[in-house]
PDB file of C-alpha atoms in Angstrom:
ATOM      1  CA  GLU A   1      81.641 136.694  74.705  1.00 96.00           C
ATOM      2  CA  VAL A   2      84.884 136.213  76.625  1.00 97.00           C
ATOM      3  CA  LYS A   3      85.685 132.569  77.176  1.00 98.00           C
ATOM      4  CA  LEU A   4      88.645 130.689  78.620  1.00 98.00           C
ATOM      5  CA  GLN A   5      88.535 127.034  77.645  1.00 98.00           C
ATOM      6  CA  GLN A   6      90.903 124.827  79.606  1.00 98.00           C
ATOM      7  CA  SER A   7      92.144 121.373  78.722  1.00 97.00           C
ATOM      8  CA  GLY A   8      90.871 118.201  80.341  1.00 97.00           C
ATOM      9  CA  ASP A   9      91.467 116.677  83.741  1.00 98.00           C
ATOM     10  CA  GLU A  10      94.743 114.841  84.267  1.00 98.00           C
ATOM     11  CA  LEU A  11      95.830 111.746  86.199  1.00 98.00           C
ATOM     12  CA  VAL A  12      99.604 111.697  86.478  1.00 98.00           C
ATOM     13  CA  ARG A  13     102.254 109.674  88.236  1.00 97.00           C
ATOM     14  CA  PRO A  14     104.400 111.123  91.032  1.00 98.00           C
ATOM     15  CA  GLY A  15     107.568 112.669  89.640  1.00 98.00           C
ATOM     16  CA  ALA A  16     106.057 113.295  86.224  1.00 98.00           C
ATOM     17  CA  SER A  17     105.150 116.622  84.589  1.00 98.00           C
ATOM     18  CA  VAL A  18     101.876 117.880  83.183  1.00 98.00           C
ATOM     19  CA  LYS A  19     101.133 120.697  80.769  1.00 98.00           C
ATOM     20  CA  MET A  20      97.692 122.246  80.571  1.00 98.00           C
ATOM     21  CA  SER A  21      96.236 124.807  78.229  1.00 98.00           C
ATOM     22  CA  CYS A  22      93.856 127.746  78.383  1.00 98.00           C
ATOM     23  CA  LYS A  23      92.452 128.894  75.049  1.00 98.00           C
ATOM     24  CA  ALA A  24      91.086 132.423  75.043  1.00 98.00           C
ATOM     25  CA  SER A  25      88.350 133.728  72.782  1.00 98.00           C
ATOM     26  CA  GLY A  26      86.083 136.745  72.573  1.00 98.00           C
ATOM     27  CA  TYR A  27      88.802 139.350  73.163  1.00 97.00           C
ATOM     28  CA  THR A  28      92.254 140.350  71.971  1.00 97.00           C
ATOM     29  CA  PHE A  29      94.551 137.863  73.690  1.00 98.00           C
ATOM     30  CA  THR A  30      97.551 140.168  73.779  1.00 97.00           C
ATOM     31  CA  ASP A  31      95.640 143.010  75.465  1.00 96.00           C
ATOM     32  CA  TYR A  32      95.371 141.256  78.831  1.00 97.00           C
ATOM     33  CA  ALA A  33      97.615 139.421  81.231  1.00 98.00           C
ATOM     34  CA  MET A  34      96.675 135.874  82.218  1.00 98.00           C
ATOM     35  CA  HIS A  35      96.897 134.506  85.726  1.00 98.00           C
ATOM     36  CA  TRP A  36      96.990 130.936  87.012  1.00 98.00           C
ATOM     37  CA  VAL A  37      95.443 129.930  90.326  1.00 98.00           C
ATOM     38  CA  LYS A  38      95.574 126.725  92.362  1.00 98.00           C
ATOM     39  CA  GLN A  39      92.638 125.567  94.439  1.00 98.00           C
ATOM     40  CA  SER A  40      93.150 122.732  96.864  1.00 93.00           C
ATOM     41  CA  PRO A  41      90.993 121.750  99.852  1.00 79.00           C
ATOM     42  CA  GLY A  42      93.676 122.445 102.385  1.00 68.00           C
ATOM     43  CA  GLN A  43      95.088 125.664 100.965  1.00 72.00           C
ATOM     44  CA  GLY A  44      92.165 127.494  99.400  1.00 86.00           C
ATOM     45  CA  LEU A  45      92.987 129.725  96.442  1.00 97.00           C
ATOM     46  CA  GLU A  46      96.632 130.454  95.660  1.00 97.00           C
ATOM     47  CA  TRP A  47      98.028 132.666  92.924  1.00 98.00           C
ATOM     48  CA  ILE A  48     100.677 130.778  90.976  1.00 98.00           C
ATOM     49  CA  GLY A  49     101.839 133.355  88.470  1.00 98.00           C
ATOM     50  CA  THR A  50     101.030 135.678  85.609  1.00 98.00           C
ATOM     51  CA  ILE A  51     102.026 135.936  81.981  1.00 98.00           C
ATOM     52  CA  ILE A  52     101.726 139.011  79.782  1.00 97.00           C
ATOM     53  CA  PRO A  53     101.296 137.477  76.319  1.00 97.00           C
ATOM     54  CA  LEU A  54     102.151 140.664  74.429  1.00 96.00           C
ATOM     55  CA  ILE A  55     105.723 140.723  75.697  1.00 96.00           C
ATOM     56  CA  ASP A  56     106.059 137.146  76.988  1.00 95.00           C
ATOM     57  CA  THR A  57     106.863 138.371  80.465  1.00 97.00           C
ATOM     58  CA  THR A  58     106.133 136.215  83.476  1.00 98.00           C
ATOM     59  CA  SER A  59     105.987 136.729  87.222  1.00 97.00           C
ATOM     60  CA  TYR A  60     105.656 133.956  89.765  1.00 98.00           C
ATOM     61  CA  ASN A  61     104.646 133.453  93.333  1.00 98.00           C
ATOM     62  CA  GLN A  62     107.928 132.502  95.013  1.00 98.00           C
ATOM     63  CA  LYS A  63     106.203 129.383  96.327  1.00 97.00           C
ATOM     64  CA  PHE A  64     105.715 128.079  92.787  1.00 98.00           C
ATOM     65  CA  LYS A  65     109.054 129.019  91.251  1.00 97.00           C
ATOM     66  CA  GLY A  66     110.619 125.884  89.894  1.00 96.00           C
ATOM     67  CA  LYS A  67     107.258 124.112  90.027  1.00 98.00           C
ATOM     68  CA  ALA A  68     105.264 126.036  87.406  1.00 98.00           C
ATOM     69  CA  THR A  69     106.291 127.359  84.008  1.00 98.00           C
ATOM     70  CA  LEU A  70     103.987 129.721  82.146  1.00 98.00           C
ATOM     71  CA  THR A  71     104.048 130.242  78.407  1.00 98.00           C
ATOM     72  CA  ALA A  72     101.748 131.686  75.767  1.00 98.00           C
ATOM     73  CA  ASP A  73     101.219 131.184  72.051  1.00 98.00           C
ATOM     74  CA  LYS A  74      99.956 134.366  70.454  1.00 97.00           C
ATOM     75  CA  SER A  75      99.194 132.630  67.167  1.00 97.00           C
ATOM     76  CA  SER A  76      96.601 130.377  68.816  1.00 98.00           C
ATOM     77  CA  ASN A  77      95.505 132.677  71.672  1.00 98.00           C
ATOM     78  CA  THR A  78      96.464 129.998  74.154  1.00 98.00           C
ATOM     79  CA  ALA A  79      98.206 130.165  77.511  1.00 98.00           C
ATOM     80  CA  TYR A  80      99.958 127.167  78.983  1.00 98.00           C
ATOM     81  CA  MET A  81     101.129 126.070  82.385  1.00 98.00           C
ATOM     82  CA  GLU A  82     103.496 123.194  82.968  1.00 98.00           C
ATOM     83  CA  LEU A  83     103.906 121.682  86.423  1.00 98.00           C
ATOM     84  CA  SER A  84     106.981 119.589  87.049  1.00 98.00           C
ATOM     85  CA  ARG A  85     108.122 116.937  89.536  1.00 98.00           C
ATOM     86  CA  LEU A  86     104.599 116.332  90.679  1.00 98.00           C
ATOM     87  CA  THR A  87     103.778 115.113  94.190  1.00 97.00           C
ATOM     88  CA  SER A  88     100.522 114.524  96.027  1.00 95.00           C
ATOM     89  CA  GLU A  89     100.702 118.164  97.191  1.00 94.00           C
ATOM     90  CA  ASP A  90     100.122 119.201  93.588  1.00 96.00           C
ATOM     91  CA  SER A  91      96.756 117.433  93.393  1.00 97.00           C
ATOM     92  CA  ALA A  92      94.310 120.295  92.981  1.00 97.00           C
ATOM     93  CA  VAL A  93      92.165 122.206  90.534  1.00 98.00           C
ATOM     94  CA  TYR A  94      94.065 124.724  88.435  1.00 98.00           C
ATOM     95  CA  TYR A  95      92.412 127.751  86.860  1.00 98.00           C
ATOM     96  CA  CYS A  96      93.476 130.304  84.331  1.00 98.00           C
ATOM     97  CA  ALA A  97      91.957 133.731  84.844  1.00 98.00           C
ATOM     98  CA  ARG A  98      92.130 136.946  82.856  1.00 98.00           C
ATOM     99  CA  ASP A  99      93.481 140.099  84.433  1.00 96.00           C
ATOM    100  CA  HIS A 100      90.932 142.899  84.908  1.00 90.00           C
ATOM    101  CA  ARG A 101      92.889 146.096  84.264  1.00 88.00           C
ATOM    102  CA  GLY A 102      95.248 145.337  87.103  1.00 86.00           C
ATOM    103  CA  LEU A 103      92.387 145.279  89.598  1.00 89.00           C
ATOM    104  CA  ALA A 104      91.123 141.686  89.850  1.00 94.00           C
ATOM    105  CA  PHE A 105      90.614 138.489  87.872  1.00 97.00           C
ATOM    106  CA  ASP A 106      87.495 138.957  85.752  1.00 96.00           C
ATOM    107  CA  TYR A 107      87.063 135.807  83.668  1.00 98.00           C
ATOM    108  CA  TRP A 108      88.011 132.300  84.765  1.00 98.00           C
ATOM    109  CA  GLY A 109      88.425 129.035  82.917  1.00 98.00           C
ATOM    110  CA  GLN A 110      86.453 126.005  84.020  1.00 98.00           C
ATOM    111  CA  GLY A 111      89.464 124.511  85.782  1.00 98.00           C
ATOM    112  CA  VAL A 112      91.666 121.443  85.322  1.00 98.00           C
ATOM    113  CA  MET A 113      91.666 118.826  88.046  1.00 97.00           C
ATOM    114  CA  VAL A 114      95.103 117.290  88.433  1.00 98.00           C
ATOM    115  CA  THR A 115      95.339 114.085  90.414  1.00 97.00           C
ATOM    116  CA  VAL A 116      98.803 112.815  91.285  1.00 97.00           C
ATOM    117  CA  SER A 117      98.707 109.136  92.055  1.00 96.00           C
ATOM    118  CA  SER A 118     100.625 105.976  91.317  1.00 95.00           C
TER     119      SER A 118
ATOM    120  CA  ASP B   1     103.097 138.210 101.944  1.00 97.00           C
ATOM    121  CA  ILE B   2      99.835 139.969 102.766  1.00 98.00           C
ATOM    122  CA  VAL B   3      97.620 137.667 104.818  1.00 98.00           C
ATOM    123  CA  MET B   4      93.880 137.859 104.238  1.00 98.00           C
ATOM    124  CA  THR B   5      91.643 136.667 107.065  1.00 98.00           C
ATOM    125  CA  GLN B   6      87.946 136.125 106.500  1.00 98.00           C
ATOM    126  CA  SER B   7      85.223 135.686 109.088  1.00 96.00           C
ATOM    127  CA  PRO B   8      83.094 133.818 109.678  1.00 97.00           C
ATOM    128  CA  SER B   9      84.253 130.679 107.884  1.00 96.00           C
ATOM    129  CA  SER B  10      80.633 129.615 107.459  1.00 96.00           C
ATOM    130  CA  LEU B  11      77.269 131.254 107.863  1.00 95.00           C
ATOM    131  CA  ALA B  12      73.773 129.762 107.870  1.00 95.00           C
ATOM    132  CA  VAL B  13      71.055 132.090 106.663  1.00 94.00           C
ATOM    133  CA  SER B  14      67.416 132.147 105.681  1.00 93.00           C
ATOM    134  CA  ALA B  15      66.221 133.566 102.402  1.00 93.00           C
ATOM    135  CA  GLY B  16      65.527 137.280 102.710  1.00 95.00           C
ATOM    136  CA  GLU B  17      68.077 137.908 105.463  1.00 96.00           C
ATOM    137  CA  THR B  18      70.948 140.354 105.173  1.00 96.00           C
ATOM    138  CA  VAL B  19      74.391 138.894 105.734  1.00 97.00           C
ATOM    139  CA  THR B  20      77.814 140.374 106.322  1.00 98.00           C
ATOM    140  CA  ILE B  21      81.151 138.758 105.520  1.00 98.00           C
ATOM    141  CA  ASN B  22      84.339 140.277 106.885  1.00 98.00           C
ATOM    142  CA  CYS B  23      87.817 140.366 105.428  1.00 98.00           C
ATOM    143  CA  LYS B  24      90.892 141.716 107.185  1.00 98.00           C
ATOM    144  CA  SER B  25      94.284 142.238 105.575  1.00 98.00           C
ATOM    145  CA  SER B  26      97.621 142.169 107.384  1.00 98.00           C
ATOM    146  CA  GLN B  27      98.543 145.518 105.852  1.00 98.00           C
ATOM    147  CA  SER B  28      96.716 148.407 104.265  1.00 98.00           C
ATOM    148  CA  LEU B  29      95.412 147.866 100.751  1.00 97.00           C
ATOM    149  CA  PHE B  30      94.972 151.586 100.087  1.00 96.00           C
ATOM    150  CA  GLY B  31      96.922 152.765  97.083  1.00 93.00           C
ATOM    151  CA  SER B  32      97.979 156.406  97.249  1.00 88.00           C
ATOM    152  CA  VAL B  33      98.249 156.861  93.479  1.00 85.00           C
ATOM    153  CA  ARG B  34      94.681 155.914  92.626  1.00 85.00           C
ATOM    154  CA  GLN B  35      93.351 156.647  96.120  1.00 92.00           C
ATOM    155  CA  LYS B  36      91.604 153.283  96.020  1.00 94.00           C
ATOM    156  CA  ASN B  37      91.601 150.040  97.990  1.00 97.00           C
ATOM    157  CA  TYR B  38      92.874 147.059  96.018  1.00 97.00           C
ATOM    158  CA  LEU B  39      90.417 144.486  97.306  1.00 98.00           C
ATOM    159  CA  ALA B  40      88.179 142.169  95.306  1.00 98.00           C
ATOM    160  CA  TRP B  41      85.368 139.765  96.193  1.00 98.00           C
ATOM    161  CA  TYR B  42      84.518 136.538  94.382  1.00 98.00           C
ATOM    162  CA  GLN B  43      81.623 134.109  94.539  1.00 98.00           C
ATOM    163  CA  GLN B  44      82.157 130.417  93.871  1.00 96.00           C
ATOM    164  CA  LYS B  45      79.221 128.056  93.587  1.00 95.00           C
ATOM    165  CA  PRO B  46      79.750 124.276  93.957  1.00 91.00           C
ATOM    166  CA  GLY B  47      81.412 122.797  90.914  1.00 92.00           C
ATOM    167  CA  GLN B  48      81.961 126.198  89.289  1.00 95.00           C
ATOM    168  CA  SER B  49      84.819 128.620  88.844  1.00 97.00           C
ATOM    169  CA  PRO B  50      85.052 131.755  90.956  1.00 97.00           C
ATOM    170  CA  LYS B  51      83.119 134.736  89.660  1.00 98.00           C
ATOM    171  CA  LEU B  52      84.209 138.324  90.180  1.00 98.00           C
ATOM    172  CA  LEU B  53      81.619 140.309  92.152  1.00 98.00           C
ATOM    173  CA  ILE B  54      83.385 143.452  93.332  1.00 98.00           C
ATOM    174  CA  TYR B  55      86.737 145.157  92.787  1.00 97.00           C
ATOM    175  CA  LEU B  56      88.365 148.260  94.253  1.00 96.00           C
ATOM    176  CA  ALA B  57      86.534 147.284  97.457  1.00 97.00           C
ATOM    177  CA  SER B  58      83.165 148.673  96.378  1.00 97.00           C
ATOM    178  CA  THR B  59      82.810 148.663  92.582  1.00 97.00           C
ATOM    179  CA  ARG B  60      80.374 146.033  91.363  1.00 97.00           C
ATOM    180  CA  GLU B  61      81.370 144.106  88.274  1.00 96.00           C
ATOM    181  CA  SER B  62      78.999 144.490  85.340  1.00 95.00           C
ATOM    182  CA  GLY B  63      75.882 142.350  85.733  1.00 96.00           C
ATOM    183  CA  VAL B  64      76.254 141.781  89.486  1.00 97.00           C
ATOM    184  CA  PRO B  65      72.981 142.447  91.349  1.00 97.00           C
ATOM    185  CA  ASP B  66      72.942 145.551  93.523  1.00 96.00           C
ATOM    186  CA  ARG B  67      72.158 143.491  96.629  1.00 97.00           C
ATOM    187  CA  PHE B  68      75.905 142.768  96.737  1.00 98.00           C
ATOM    188  CA  ILE B  69      77.623 145.688  98.437  1.00 98.00           C
ATOM    189  CA  GLY B  70      81.328 146.008  99.166  1.00 98.00           C
ATOM    190  CA  SER B  71      82.673 148.452 101.701  1.00 98.00           C
ATOM    191  CA  GLY B  72      85.668 149.187 103.882  1.00 98.00           C
ATOM    192  CA  SER B  73      89.091 150.728 103.608  1.00 97.00           C
ATOM    193  CA  GLY B  74      92.652 150.181 104.711  1.00 97.00           C
ATOM    194  CA  THR B  75      92.714 146.764 106.345  1.00 98.00           C
ATOM    195  CA  ASP B  76      89.042 146.067 107.096  1.00 98.00           C
ATOM    196  CA  PHE B  77      86.503 145.197 104.450  1.00 98.00           C
ATOM    197  CA  THR B  78      82.968 143.874 104.295  1.00 98.00           C
ATOM    198  CA  LEU B  79      80.761 142.178 101.751  1.00 98.00           C
ATOM    199  CA  THR B  80      77.086 142.674 102.514  1.00 98.00           C
ATOM    200  CA  ILE B  81      74.403 140.676 100.751  1.00 97.00           C
ATOM    201  CA  SER B  82      70.991 142.159 101.318  1.00 95.00           C
ATOM    202  CA  SER B  83      67.887 139.987 101.031  1.00 94.00           C
ATOM    203  CA  VAL B  84      69.794 136.755 100.392  1.00 95.00           C
ATOM    204  CA  GLN B  85      68.352 134.546  97.709  1.00 94.00           C
ATOM    205  CA  ALA B  86      68.770 130.787  97.285  1.00 93.00           C
ATOM    206  CA  GLU B  87      71.038 131.401  94.285  1.00 94.00           C
ATOM    207  CA  ASP B  88      73.477 133.271  96.561  1.00 96.00           C
ATOM    208  CA  LEU B  89      74.403 130.127  98.478  1.00 93.00           C
ATOM    209  CA  ALA B  90      78.078 129.724  97.668  1.00 95.00           C
ATOM    210  CA  ASN B  91      81.599 130.294  98.930  1.00 96.00           C
ATOM    211  CA  TYR B  92      82.844 133.873  99.002  1.00 97.00           C
ATOM    212  CA  TYR B  93      86.485 134.915  98.855  1.00 98.00           C
ATOM    213  CA  CYS B  94      88.257 138.211  99.251  1.00 98.00           C
ATOM    214  CA  GLN B  95      91.520 138.902  97.439  1.00 98.00           C
ATOM    215  CA  GLN B  96      94.106 141.621  97.758  1.00 98.00           C
ATOM    216  CA  TYR B  97      95.502 143.133  94.608  1.00 96.00           C
ATOM    217  CA  TYR B  98      97.841 145.576  96.305  1.00 96.00           C
ATOM    218  CA  ASP B  99     101.080 143.646  96.143  1.00 96.00           C
ATOM    219  CA  THR B 100     102.383 140.357  94.818  1.00 95.00           C
ATOM    220  CA  PRO B 101     101.933 137.589  95.626  1.00 97.00           C
ATOM    221  CA  TRP B 102      98.240 138.253  95.184  1.00 97.00           C
ATOM    222  CA  THR B 103      96.555 136.474  98.093  1.00 98.00           C
ATOM    223  CA  PHE B 104      93.064 135.285  98.940  1.00 98.00           C
ATOM    224  CA  GLY B 105      91.116 134.893 102.124  1.00 98.00           C
ATOM    225  CA  GLY B 106      90.226 131.407 103.318  1.00 96.00           C
ATOM    226  CA  GLY B 107      86.629 131.758 102.229  1.00 97.00           C
ATOM    227  CA  THR B 108      83.188 132.015 103.784  1.00 97.00           C
ATOM    228  CA  LYS B 109      80.602 129.356 103.058  1.00 96.00           C
ATOM    229  CA  LEU B 110      77.069 130.680 102.894  1.00 96.00           C
ATOM    230  CA  GLU B 111      74.559 127.931 103.679  1.00 94.00           C
ATOM    231  CA  LEU B 112      70.818 127.663 104.025  1.00 86.00           C
ATOM    232  CA  LYS B 113      69.451 127.563 107.560  1.00 86.00           C
TER     233      LYS B 113
END
């Protein structure tokens, strides 16, 4: 069974950074790209970026360049996303989602709620 | 960026009705290599992650009931849910997979009348 287990919800101060994880199981981690998606009430669903764990290649939505950094650890089958210089605009739920043969996102993690507040 | 526009934004239905959700893209999603439309539909129930229903505009993901039907081509797409059941009450999103940045529609909330 494919599963993407994300780390817990975060409460962070403005200006700080946060790093979240997405541990994959039930499939060969390096066979699929991993996407990250932001869901906020005002903006709906937004694609942040994608990492191809096999070759450690990333691509980003221009909107999130400089905000998000994607990495992957093949030894632990885990993808990571770090968000920097957090503001209230970054308060949202963040999902990791597996790529479906370049056609859609087929499996999603349970989401990490990030709240930016002093 | 390709803009995805869904309509309506919300829809109140009774169990057993057939509903139609529309999705329009700002440019064609038809890929000439595969001769397919790069459009997906997702269902998101309250408190849950999105779930893939349909990809390539009309291909149902494994395990998705056949009352969910995707259609359309080019810039105009439709998700039809025949004989709506209570478990179908959720938000539905379209997504284009034709060009980065991948973009989503604003969503359609399906509610009980």
